[in-house]
Amino acid sequence: MTDRLAQLRGIQLFSGLKEPALELLARIAIEETHARGTKIFRHGEPGDKLYLILEGKVRISREVPGMGEEALAVLGPGQMFGEMALLDESPRSADANVHDKCLLLSIPKDGFDDLLFLNKDLAYEVLWSIVRMLLRRLRETNDKLTFLSTSNKFE
């Protein structure tokens, strides 16, 4: 249990959580290993887990018709993915491919929902942390789009 708590504490989303909250998350987290080149999930599939990267890298991408795979991000240790589908119950918005052999912690949707429902303090802490992370990602996307739109004007 001590190792699992340290692993969760190393994930930015959970780094500020108090010990009791980490213990609750540790009870439902499942360790998974994935070989290089495998798909963790595909665009359009139901979202049933949130993933935390302990080791390795995961490439988040989409297939663009006529062009092939477009990498959206390459994530490494301490980062997470798959959270959007857990929060809004929509299908996966992209593919998750193993870029380098990975050790992941997965948190199943049903267990996550139960924890948040039963522990309002945990829900408050985790959801605000998710909001901050999503806002950071949105700002990065805005910066990329601004760069792309201005660079196209000057070609």
Short mmCIF file of N, CA, C and O in Angstrom, two decimals, residues 25-146:
data_model
loop_
_atom_site.label_atom_id
_atom_site.label_comp_id
_atom_site.label_asym_id
_atom_site.label_seq_id
_atom_site.Cartn_x
_atom_site.Cartn_y
_atom_site.Cartn_z
N LEU A 25 -8.15 6.10 -3.10
CA LEU A 25 -7.81 5.90 -4.51
C LEU A 25 -6.94 4.66 -4.70
O LEU A 25 -7.12 3.90 -5.65
N ALA A 26 -6.01 4.46 -3.79
CA ALA A 26 -5.09 3.31 -3.89
C ALA A 26 -5.85 1.99 -3.85
O ALA A 26 -5.44 1.02 -4.50
N ARG A 27 -6.94 1.94 -3.13
CA ARG A 27 -7.72 0.69 -3.02
C ARG A 27 -8.37 0.28 -4.34
O ARG A 27 -8.62 -0.89 -4.56
N ILE A 28 -8.67 1.25 -5.19
CA ILE A 28 -9.35 0.90 -6.44
C ILE A 28 -8.42 0.91 -7.66
O ILE A 28 -8.82 0.47 -8.74
N ALA A 29 -7.20 1.41 -7.49
CA ALA A 29 -6.26 1.50 -8.61
C ALA A 29 -5.72 0.11 -8.96
O ALA A 29 -5.44 -0.71 -8.08
N ILE A 30 -5.59 -0.14 -10.26
CA ILE A 30 -5.11 -1.43 -10.77
C ILE A 30 -3.86 -1.19 -11.60
O ILE A 30 -3.85 -0.33 -12.49
N GLU A 31 -2.80 -1.94 -11.31
CA GLU A 31 -1.56 -1.81 -12.07
C GLU A 31 -1.66 -2.60 -13.36
O GLU A 31 -2.14 -3.73 -13.37
N GLU A 32 -1.24 -1.97 -14.47
CA GLU A 32 -1.28 -2.62 -15.78
C GLU A 32 0.06 -2.39 -16.49
O GLU A 32 0.65 -1.33 -16.34
N THR A 33 0.49 -3.39 -17.27
CA THR A 33 1.65 -3.20 -18.13
C THR A 33 1.20 -3.37 -19.57
O THR A 33 0.30 -4.17 -19.87
N HIS A 34 1.79 -2.58 -20.46
CA HIS A 34 1.45 -2.62 -21.87
C HIS A 34 2.73 -2.58 -22.69
O HIS A 34 3.62 -1.76 -22.42
N ALA A 35 2.82 -3.44 -23.68
CA ALA A 35 4.00 -3.52 -24.55
C ALA A 35 3.98 -2.40 -25.58
O ALA A 35 2.91 -1.92 -25.99
N ARG A 36 5.17 -2.02 -26.04
CA ARG A 36 5.32 -0.99 -27.07
C ARG A 36 4.51 -1.38 -28.31
O ARG A 36 4.49 -2.54 -28.72
N GLY A 37 3.81 -0.40 -28.88
CA GLY A 37 3.07 -0.62 -30.11
C GLY A 37 1.64 -1.09 -29.92
O GLY A 37 0.89 -1.19 -30.88
N THR A 38 1.23 -1.38 -28.69
CA THR A 38 -0.15 -1.83 -28.47
C THR A 38 -1.08 -0.63 -28.27
O THR A 38 -0.63 0.47 -27.93
N LYS A 39 -2.37 -0.86 -28.51
CA LYS A 39 -3.37 0.18 -28.28
C LYS A 39 -4.00 -0.05 -26.91
O LYS A 39 -4.41 -1.16 -26.60
N ILE A 40 -4.09 1.00 -26.15
CA ILE A 40 -4.75 0.91 -24.85
C ILE A 40 -6.26 1.09 -25.05
O ILE A 40 -7.06 0.38 -24.47
N PHE A 41 -6.62 2.06 -25.88
CA PHE A 41 -8.02 2.21 -26.30
C PHE A 41 -8.06 2.93 -27.63
O PHE A 41 -7.08 3.52 -28.07
N ARG A 42 -9.23 2.85 -28.28
CA ARG A 42 -9.44 3.45 -29.60
C ARG A 42 -10.49 4.55 -29.54
O ARG A 42 -11.41 4.50 -28.71
N HIS A 43 -10.34 5.50 -30.45
CA HIS A 43 -11.33 6.55 -30.63
C HIS A 43 -12.71 5.91 -30.79
O HIS A 43 -12.87 4.95 -31.52
N GLY A 44 -13.71 6.44 -30.09
CA GLY A 44 -15.08 5.96 -30.21
C GLY A 44 -15.47 4.88 -29.21
O GLY A 44 -16.66 4.63 -29.02
N GLU A 45 -14.50 4.25 -28.56
CA GLU A 45 -14.83 3.23 -27.56
C GLU A 45 -15.37 3.89 -26.30
O GLU A 45 -15.08 5.05 -26.02
N PRO A 46 -16.16 3.14 -25.53
CA PRO A 46 -16.64 3.70 -24.26
C PRO A 46 -15.46 3.95 -23.31
O PRO A 46 -14.51 3.18 -23.29
N GLY A 47 -15.55 5.00 -22.54
CA GLY A 47 -14.50 5.31 -21.57
C GLY A 47 -14.83 4.68 -20.23
O GLY A 47 -15.80 5.07 -19.59
N ASP A 48 -14.04 3.71 -19.82
CA ASP A 48 -14.33 3.03 -18.57
C ASP A 48 -13.20 3.11 -17.55
O ASP A 48 -13.32 2.59 -16.45
N LYS A 49 -12.09 3.80 -17.91
CA LYS A 49 -10.95 3.91 -17.00
C LYS A 49 -10.22 5.23 -17.22
O LYS A 49 -10.20 5.76 -18.32
N LEU A 50 -9.60 5.69 -16.17
CA LEU A 50 -8.66 6.80 -16.18
C LEU A 50 -7.29 6.16 -16.01
O LEU A 50 -7.15 5.21 -15.23
N TYR A 51 -6.29 6.62 -16.73
CA TYR A 51 -4.96 6.02 -16.68
C TYR A 51 -3.93 7.01 -16.16
O TYR A 51 -3.93 8.18 -16.55
N LEU A 52 -3.06 6.52 -15.29
CA LEU A 52 -1.96 7.29 -14.73
C LEU A 52 -0.66 6.61 -15.16
O LEU A 52 -0.51 5.41 -14.96
N ILE A 53 0.24 7.36 -15.74
CA ILE A 53 1.49 6.78 -16.26
C ILE A 53 2.55 6.78 -15.15
O ILE A 53 2.93 7.83 -14.65
N LEU A 54 3.02 5.57 -14.82
CA LEU A 54 4.09 5.42 -13.84
C LEU A 54 5.44 5.33 -14.53
O LEU A 54 6.42 5.92 -14.09
N GLU A 55 5.48 4.58 -15.64
CA GLU A 55 6.71 4.41 -16.43
C GLU A 55 6.33 4.32 -17.90
O GLU A 55 5.26 3.82 -18.23
N GLY A 56 7.22 4.76 -18.77
CA GLY A 56 7.00 4.66 -20.21
C GLY A 56 6.31 5.89 -20.78
O GLY A 56 6.17 6.91 -20.11
N LYS A 57 5.87 5.75 -22.03
CA LYS A 57 5.22 6.86 -22.72
C LYS A 57 4.00 6.36 -23.49
O LYS A 57 4.01 5.25 -24.02
N VAL A 58 3.00 7.22 -23.58
CA VAL A 58 1.77 6.92 -24.31
C VAL A 58 1.54 8.05 -25.31
O VAL A 58 1.65 9.23 -24.97
N ARG A 59 1.23 7.67 -26.56
CA ARG A 59 0.95 8.64 -27.62
C ARG A 59 -0.56 8.73 -27.79
O ARG A 59 -1.23 7.73 -28.05
N ILE A 60 -1.08 9.91 -27.65
CA ILE A 60 -2.51 10.16 -27.87
C ILE A 60 -2.62 10.70 -29.30
O ILE A 60 -1.92 11.65 -29.67
N SER A 61 -3.48 10.07 -30.11
CA SER A 61 -3.55 10.46 -31.53
C SER A 61 -4.94 10.24 -32.09
O SER A 61 -5.80 9.62 -31.46
N ARG A 62 -5.13 10.76 -33.29
CA ARG A 62 -6.36 10.56 -34.07
C ARG A 62 -5.96 10.20 -35.49
O ARG A 62 -4.96 10.67 -36.00
N GLU A 63 -6.77 9.38 -36.13
CA GLU A 63 -6.59 9.08 -37.56
C GLU A 63 -7.25 10.20 -38.36
O GLU A 63 -8.41 10.51 -38.15
N VAL A 64 -6.48 10.79 -39.26
CA VAL A 64 -7.00 11.85 -40.12
C VAL A 64 -7.16 11.25 -41.51
O VAL A 64 -6.17 10.78 -42.10
N PRO A 65 -8.40 11.22 -42.03
CA PRO A 65 -8.61 10.62 -43.34
C PRO A 65 -7.70 11.22 -44.41
O PRO A 65 -7.55 12.43 -44.51
N GLY A 66 -7.05 10.35 -45.16
CA GLY A 66 -6.17 10.77 -46.23
C GLY A 66 -4.77 11.18 -45.77
O GLY A 66 -3.90 11.44 -46.60
N MET A 67 -4.56 11.26 -44.46
CA MET A 67 -3.26 11.69 -43.94
C MET A 67 -2.62 10.68 -43.01
O MET A 67 -1.42 10.66 -42.84
N GLY A 68 -3.42 9.88 -42.33
CA GLY A 68 -2.89 8.91 -41.37
C GLY A 68 -3.00 9.41 -39.95
O GLY A 68 -3.82 10.26 -39.63
N GLU A 69 -2.12 8.89 -39.11
CA GLU A 69 -2.16 9.22 -37.69
C GLU A 69 -1.61 10.62 -37.42
O GLU A 69 -0.55 10.99 -37.93
N GLU A 70 -2.35 11.38 -36.63
CA GLU A 70 -1.89 12.71 -36.19
C GLU A 70 -1.71 12.64 -34.68
O GLU A 70 -2.68 12.48 -33.92
N ALA A 71 -0.46 12.73 -34.22
CA ALA A 71 -0.17 12.69 -32.78
C ALA A 71 -0.63 13.99 -32.14
O ALA A 71 -0.29 15.08 -32.61
N LEU A 72 -1.41 13.88 -31.08
CA LEU A 72 -1.87 15.05 -30.34
C LEU A 72 -0.97 15.34 -29.16
O LEU A 72 -0.79 16.50 -28.78
N ALA A 73 -0.43 14.27 -28.56
CA ALA A 73 0.46 14.44 -27.41
C ALA A 73 1.21 13.14 -27.17
O ALA A 73 0.71 12.05 -27.49
N VAL A 74 2.38 13.26 -26.60
CA VAL A 74 3.12 12.10 -26.09
C VAL A 74 3.29 12.36 -24.60
O VAL A 74 3.91 13.35 -24.20
N LEU A 75 2.70 11.49 -23.80
CA LEU A 75 2.66 11.67 -22.35
C LEU A 75 3.63 10.72 -21.67
O LEU A 75 3.86 9.61 -22.15
N GLY A 76 4.18 11.16 -20.54
CA GLY A 76 5.14 10.34 -19.82
C GLY A 76 4.78 10.21 -18.35
O GLY A 76 3.68 10.58 -17.92
N PRO A 77 5.73 9.69 -17.57
CA PRO A 77 5.49 9.45 -16.15
C PRO A 77 4.97 10.70 -15.43
O PRO A 77 5.43 11.81 -15.66
N GLY A 78 3.98 10.48 -14.57
CA GLY A 78 3.37 11.56 -13.81
C GLY A 78 2.18 12.19 -14.50
O GLY A 78 1.48 13.00 -13.91
N GLN A 79 1.93 11.78 -15.75
CA GLN A 79 0.79 12.35 -16.47
C GLN A 79 -0.35 11.33 -16.54
O GLN A 79 -0.17 10.15 -16.27
N MET A 80 -1.53 11.82 -16.89
CA MET A 80 -2.70 10.95 -16.98
C MET A 80 -3.40 11.17 -18.30
O MET A 80 -3.18 12.17 -18.98
N PHE A 81 -4.26 10.21 -18.64
CA PHE A 81 -5.07 10.32 -19.84
C PHE A 81 -6.33 9.49 -19.65
O PHE A 81 -6.41 8.66 -18.75
N GLY A 82 -7.31 9.74 -20.49
CA GLY A 82 -8.57 9.01 -20.41
C GLY A 82 -9.59 9.62 -19.47
O GLY A 82 -10.67 9.07 -19.27
N GLU A 83 -9.27 10.78 -18.93
CA GLU A 83 -10.16 11.40 -17.93
C GLU A 83 -11.41 12.01 -18.55
O GLU A 83 -12.46 12.07 -17.92
N MET A 84 -11.34 12.46 -19.80
CA MET A 84 -12.50 13.12 -20.41
C MET A 84 -13.70 12.18 -20.48
O MET A 84 -14.81 12.55 -20.12
N ALA A 85 -13.47 10.96 -20.91
CA ALA A 85 -14.57 10.01 -21.04
C ALA A 85 -15.17 9.65 -19.69
O ALA A 85 -16.36 9.34 -19.59
N LEU A 86 -14.35 9.69 -18.64
CA LEU A 86 -14.87 9.40 -17.30
C LEU A 86 -15.78 10.51 -16.81
O LEU A 86 -16.76 10.26 -16.12
N LEU A 87 -15.46 11.74 -17.17
CA LEU A 87 -16.20 12.88 -16.64
C LEU A 87 -17.49 13.16 -17.39
O LEU A 87 -18.48 13.55 -16.79
N ASP A 88 -17.48 12.97 -18.72
CA ASP A 88 -18.69 13.31 -19.47
C ASP A 88 -19.41 12.11 -20.08
O ASP A 88 -20.39 12.26 -20.76
N GLU A 89 -18.90 10.92 -19.84
CA GLU A 89 -19.50 9.67 -20.30
C GLU A 89 -19.64 9.59 -21.82
O GLU A 89 -20.46 8.84 -22.34
N SER A 90 -18.86 10.36 -22.53
CA SER A 90 -18.83 10.29 -23.98
C SER A 90 -17.81 9.23 -24.41
O SER A 90 -16.96 8.84 -23.62
N PRO A 91 -17.90 8.79 -25.66
CA PRO A 91 -16.88 7.84 -26.15
C PRO A 91 -15.49 8.48 -26.16
O PRO A 91 -15.36 9.71 -26.13
N ARG A 92 -14.47 7.65 -26.25
CA ARG A 92 -13.09 8.12 -26.29
C ARG A 92 -12.92 9.09 -27.46
O ARG A 92 -13.41 8.84 -28.56
N SER A 93 -12.21 10.18 -27.24
CA SER A 93 -12.05 11.21 -28.26
C SER A 93 -10.80 11.00 -29.11
O SER A 93 -10.57 11.73 -30.06
N ALA A 94 -9.98 10.02 -28.75
CA ALA A 94 -8.73 9.77 -29.48
C ALA A 94 -8.28 8.33 -29.19
O ALA A 94 -8.89 7.63 -28.39
N ASP A 95 -7.20 7.93 -29.87
CA ASP A 95 -6.56 6.65 -29.60
C ASP A 95 -5.46 6.86 -28.57
O ASP A 95 -4.85 7.93 -28.52
N ALA A 96 -5.19 5.84 -27.77
CA ALA A 96 -4.05 5.84 -26.86
C ALA A 96 -3.17 4.67 -27.24
O ALA A 96 -3.59 3.51 -27.16
N ASN A 97 -1.96 4.97 -27.73
CA ASN A 97 -1.01 3.96 -28.20
C ASN A 97 0.21 3.95 -27.30
O ASN A 97 0.70 5.01 -26.90
N VAL A 98 0.73 2.76 -27.02
CA VAL A 98 1.93 2.66 -26.20
C VAL A 98 3.13 3.04 -27.06
O VAL A 98 3.43 2.39 -28.05
N HIS A 99 3.79 4.12 -26.69
CA HIS A 99 4.95 4.65 -27.41
C HIS A 99 6.22 3.94 -26.93
O HIS A 99 7.08 3.60 -27.72
N ASP A 100 6.33 3.78 -25.63
CA ASP A 100 7.39 3.01 -24.98
C ASP A 100 6.70 2.13 -23.93
O ASP A 100 5.73 2.57 -23.32
N LYS A 101 7.22 0.93 -23.73
CA LYS A 101 6.62 0.01 -22.76
C LYS A 101 6.18 0.77 -21.51
O LYS A 101 6.91 1.61 -20.99
N CYS A 102 4.95 0.49 -21.06
CA CYS A 102 4.35 1.28 -19.99
C CYS A 102 3.97 0.47 -18.77
O CYS A 102 3.52 -0.68 -18.88
N LEU A 103 4.11 1.12 -17.64
CA LEU A 103 3.51 0.67 -16.39
C LEU A 103 2.50 1.74 -16.04
O LEU A 103 2.86 2.92 -15.89
N LEU A 104 1.24 1.35 -15.96
CA LEU A 104 0.16 2.30 -15.71
C LEU A 104 -0.62 1.90 -14.47
O LEU A 104 -0.65 0.74 -14.09
N LEU A 105 -1.26 2.88 -13.86
CA LEU A 105 -2.29 2.62 -12.87
C LEU A 105 -3.59 3.01 -13.53
O LEU A 105 -3.71 4.10 -14.09
N SER A 106 -4.56 2.11 -13.51
CA SER A 106 -5.87 2.46 -14.05
C SER A 106 -6.85 2.58 -12.89
O SER A 106 -6.75 1.87 -11.89
N ILE A 107 -7.74 3.52 -13.03
CA ILE A 107 -8.79 3.73 -12.04
C ILE A 107 -10.12 3.55 -12.78
O ILE A 107 -10.46 4.35 -13.65
N PRO A 108 -10.83 2.46 -12.46
CA PRO A 108 -12.08 2.18 -13.17
C PRO A 108 -13.16 3.21 -12.86
O PRO A 108 -13.25 3.73 -11.75
N LYS A 109 -13.97 3.50 -13.88
CA LYS A 109 -15.02 4.51 -13.76
C LYS A 109 -15.99 4.21 -12.62
O LYS A 109 -16.30 5.09 -11.84
N ASP A 110 -16.44 2.96 -12.52
CA ASP A 110 -17.42 2.65 -11.47
C ASP A 110 -16.84 2.88 -10.08
O ASP A 110 -17.50 3.45 -9.21
N GLY A 111 -15.61 2.48 -9.84
CA GLY A 111 -14.97 2.71 -8.55
C GLY A 111 -14.73 4.18 -8.28
O GLY A 111 -14.92 4.66 -7.16
N PHE A 112 -14.31 4.90 -9.31
CA PHE A 112 -14.07 6.34 -9.20
C PHE A 112 -15.37 7.07 -8.86
O PHE A 112 -15.41 7.89 -7.95
N ASP A 113 -16.44 6.74 -9.57
CA ASP A 113 -17.74 7.36 -9.32
C ASP A 113 -18.21 7.08 -7.90
O ASP A 113 -18.72 7.97 -7.21
N ASP A 114 -18.05 5.84 -7.45
CA ASP A 114 -18.45 5.47 -6.08
C ASP A 114 -17.68 6.28 -5.05
O ASP A 114 -18.26 6.78 -4.09
N LEU A 115 -16.37 6.40 -5.24
CA LEU A 115 -15.55 7.18 -4.30
C LEU A 115 -16.01 8.62 -4.23
O LEU A 115 -16.14 9.19 -3.15
N LEU A 116 -16.24 9.22 -5.39
CA LEU A 116 -16.64 10.63 -5.41
C LEU A 116 -18.03 10.82 -4.80
O LEU A 116 -18.29 11.81 -4.13
N PHE A 117 -18.91 9.85 -5.03
CA PHE A 117 -20.26 9.94 -4.48
C PHE A 117 -20.26 9.79 -2.96
O PHE A 117 -20.97 10.50 -2.25
N LEU A 118 -19.43 8.87 -2.47
CA LEU A 118 -19.43 8.57 -1.04
C LEU A 118 -18.57 9.53 -0.22
O LEU A 118 -18.75 9.63 0.99
N ASN A 119 -17.64 10.22 -0.86
CA ASN A 119 -16.73 11.08 -0.13
C ASN A 119 -16.69 12.46 -0.80
O ASN A 119 -15.91 12.69 -1.71
N LYS A 120 -17.52 13.35 -0.31
CA LYS A 120 -17.65 14.67 -0.93
C LYS A 120 -16.38 15.51 -0.84
O LYS A 120 -16.06 16.28 -1.75
N ASP A 121 -15.61 15.35 0.24
CA ASP A 121 -14.34 16.09 0.34
C ASP A 121 -13.36 15.63 -0.73
O ASP A 121 -12.69 16.44 -1.36
N LEU A 122 -13.29 14.32 -0.95
CA LEU A 122 -12.44 13.77 -2.00
C LEU A 122 -12.91 14.28 -3.36
O LEU A 122 -12.11 14.68 -4.20
N ALA A 123 -14.23 14.25 -3.58
CA ALA A 123 -14.78 14.72 -4.85
C ALA A 123 -14.38 16.16 -5.11
O ALA A 123 -13.94 16.51 -6.22
N TYR A 124 -14.49 16.98 -4.10
CA TYR A 124 -14.13 18.39 -4.25
C TYR A 124 -12.65 18.54 -4.63
O TYR A 124 -12.31 19.25 -5.58
N GLU A 125 -11.77 17.86 -3.90
CA GLU A 125 -10.33 17.96 -4.16
C GLU A 125 -9.98 17.45 -5.56
O GLU A 125 -9.26 18.10 -6.31
N VAL A 126 -10.48 16.27 -5.91
CA VAL A 126 -10.14 15.65 -7.19
C VAL A 126 -10.72 16.45 -8.36
O VAL A 126 -10.03 16.71 -9.34
N LEU A 127 -11.96 16.83 -8.27
CA LEU A 127 -12.59 17.54 -9.38
C LEU A 127 -11.96 18.90 -9.62
O LEU A 127 -11.77 19.30 -10.77
N TRP A 128 -11.57 19.62 -8.57
CA TRP A 128 -10.88 20.90 -8.79
C TRP A 128 -9.51 20.68 -9.41
O TRP A 128 -9.05 21.47 -10.24
N SER A 129 -8.88 19.62 -9.02
CA SER A 129 -7.58 19.30 -9.61
C SER A 129 -7.74 18.98 -11.10
O SER A 129 -6.94 19.41 -11.93
N ILE A 130 -8.80 18.26 -11.44
CA ILE A 130 -9.08 17.94 -12.85
C ILE A 130 -9.40 19.22 -13.63
O ILE A 130 -8.93 19.41 -14.75
N VAL A 131 -10.17 20.10 -13.04
CA VAL A 131 -10.51 21.36 -13.71
C VAL A 131 -9.24 22.15 -14.02
O VAL A 131 -9.06 22.65 -15.14
N ARG A 132 -8.32 22.24 -13.06
CA ARG A 132 -7.07 22.97 -13.30
C ARG A 132 -6.26 22.33 -14.42
O ARG A 132 -5.69 23.02 -15.27
N MET A 133 -6.21 20.99 -14.44
CA MET A 133 -5.46 20.28 -15.47
C MET A 133 -6.09 20.51 -16.85
O MET A 133 -5.39 20.78 -17.82
N LEU A 134 -7.42 20.43 -16.94
CA LEU A 134 -8.09 20.64 -18.22
C LEU A 134 -7.92 22.08 -18.71
O LEU A 134 -7.74 22.30 -19.91
N LEU A 135 -7.95 23.02 -17.81
CA LEU A 135 -7.72 24.42 -18.20
C LEU A 135 -6.31 24.62 -18.72
O LEU A 135 -6.09 25.33 -19.70
N ARG A 136 -5.33 23.98 -18.09
CA ARG A 136 -3.95 24.06 -18.56
C ARG A 136 -3.85 23.50 -19.98
O ARG A 136 -3.22 24.09 -20.85
N ARG A 137 -4.50 22.36 -20.22
CA ARG A 137 -4.48 21.75 -21.55
C ARG A 137 -5.18 22.64 -22.57
O ARG A 137 -4.74 22.76 -23.71
N LEU A 138 -6.28 23.26 -22.18
CA LEU A 138 -7.01 24.15 -23.09
C LEU A 138 -6.15 25.35 -23.46
O LEU A 138 -6.11 25.75 -24.63
N ARG A 139 -5.44 25.91 -22.51
CA ARG A 139 -4.54 27.04 -22.80
C ARG A 139 -3.44 26.62 -23.77
O ARG A 139 -3.10 27.36 -24.69
N GLU A 140 -2.88 25.43 -23.57
CA GLU A 140 -1.84 24.93 -24.48
C GLU A 140 -2.41 24.76 -25.89
O GLU A 140 -1.75 25.11 -26.88
N THR A 141 -3.63 24.25 -25.99
CA THR A 141 -4.27 24.07 -27.29
C THR A 141 -4.52 25.43 -27.94
O THR A 141 -4.27 25.60 -29.14
N ASN A 142 -4.98 26.40 -27.17
CA ASN A 142 -5.20 27.75 -27.71
C ASN A 142 -3.90 28.33 -28.24
O ASN A 142 -3.86 28.95 -29.30
N ASP A 143 -2.81 28.14 -27.49
CA ASP A 143 -1.51 28.65 -27.94
C ASP A 143 -1.10 27.99 -29.25
O ASP A 143 -0.59 28.66 -30.16
N LYS A 144 -1.31 26.68 -29.37
CA LYS A 144 -0.95 25.97 -30.59
C LYS A 144 -1.79 26.45 -31.77
O LYS A 144 -1.28 26.67 -32.86
N LEU A 145 -3.09 26.62 -31.53
CA LEU A 145 -3.97 27.09 -32.61
C LEU A 145 -3.61 28.52 -33.04
O LEU A 145 -3.63 28.84 -34.23
N THR A 146 -3.28 29.36 -32.09
CA THR A 146 -2.87 30.72 -32.41
C THR A 146 -1.61 30.71 -33.25
O THR A 146 -1.51 31.41 -34.26
#
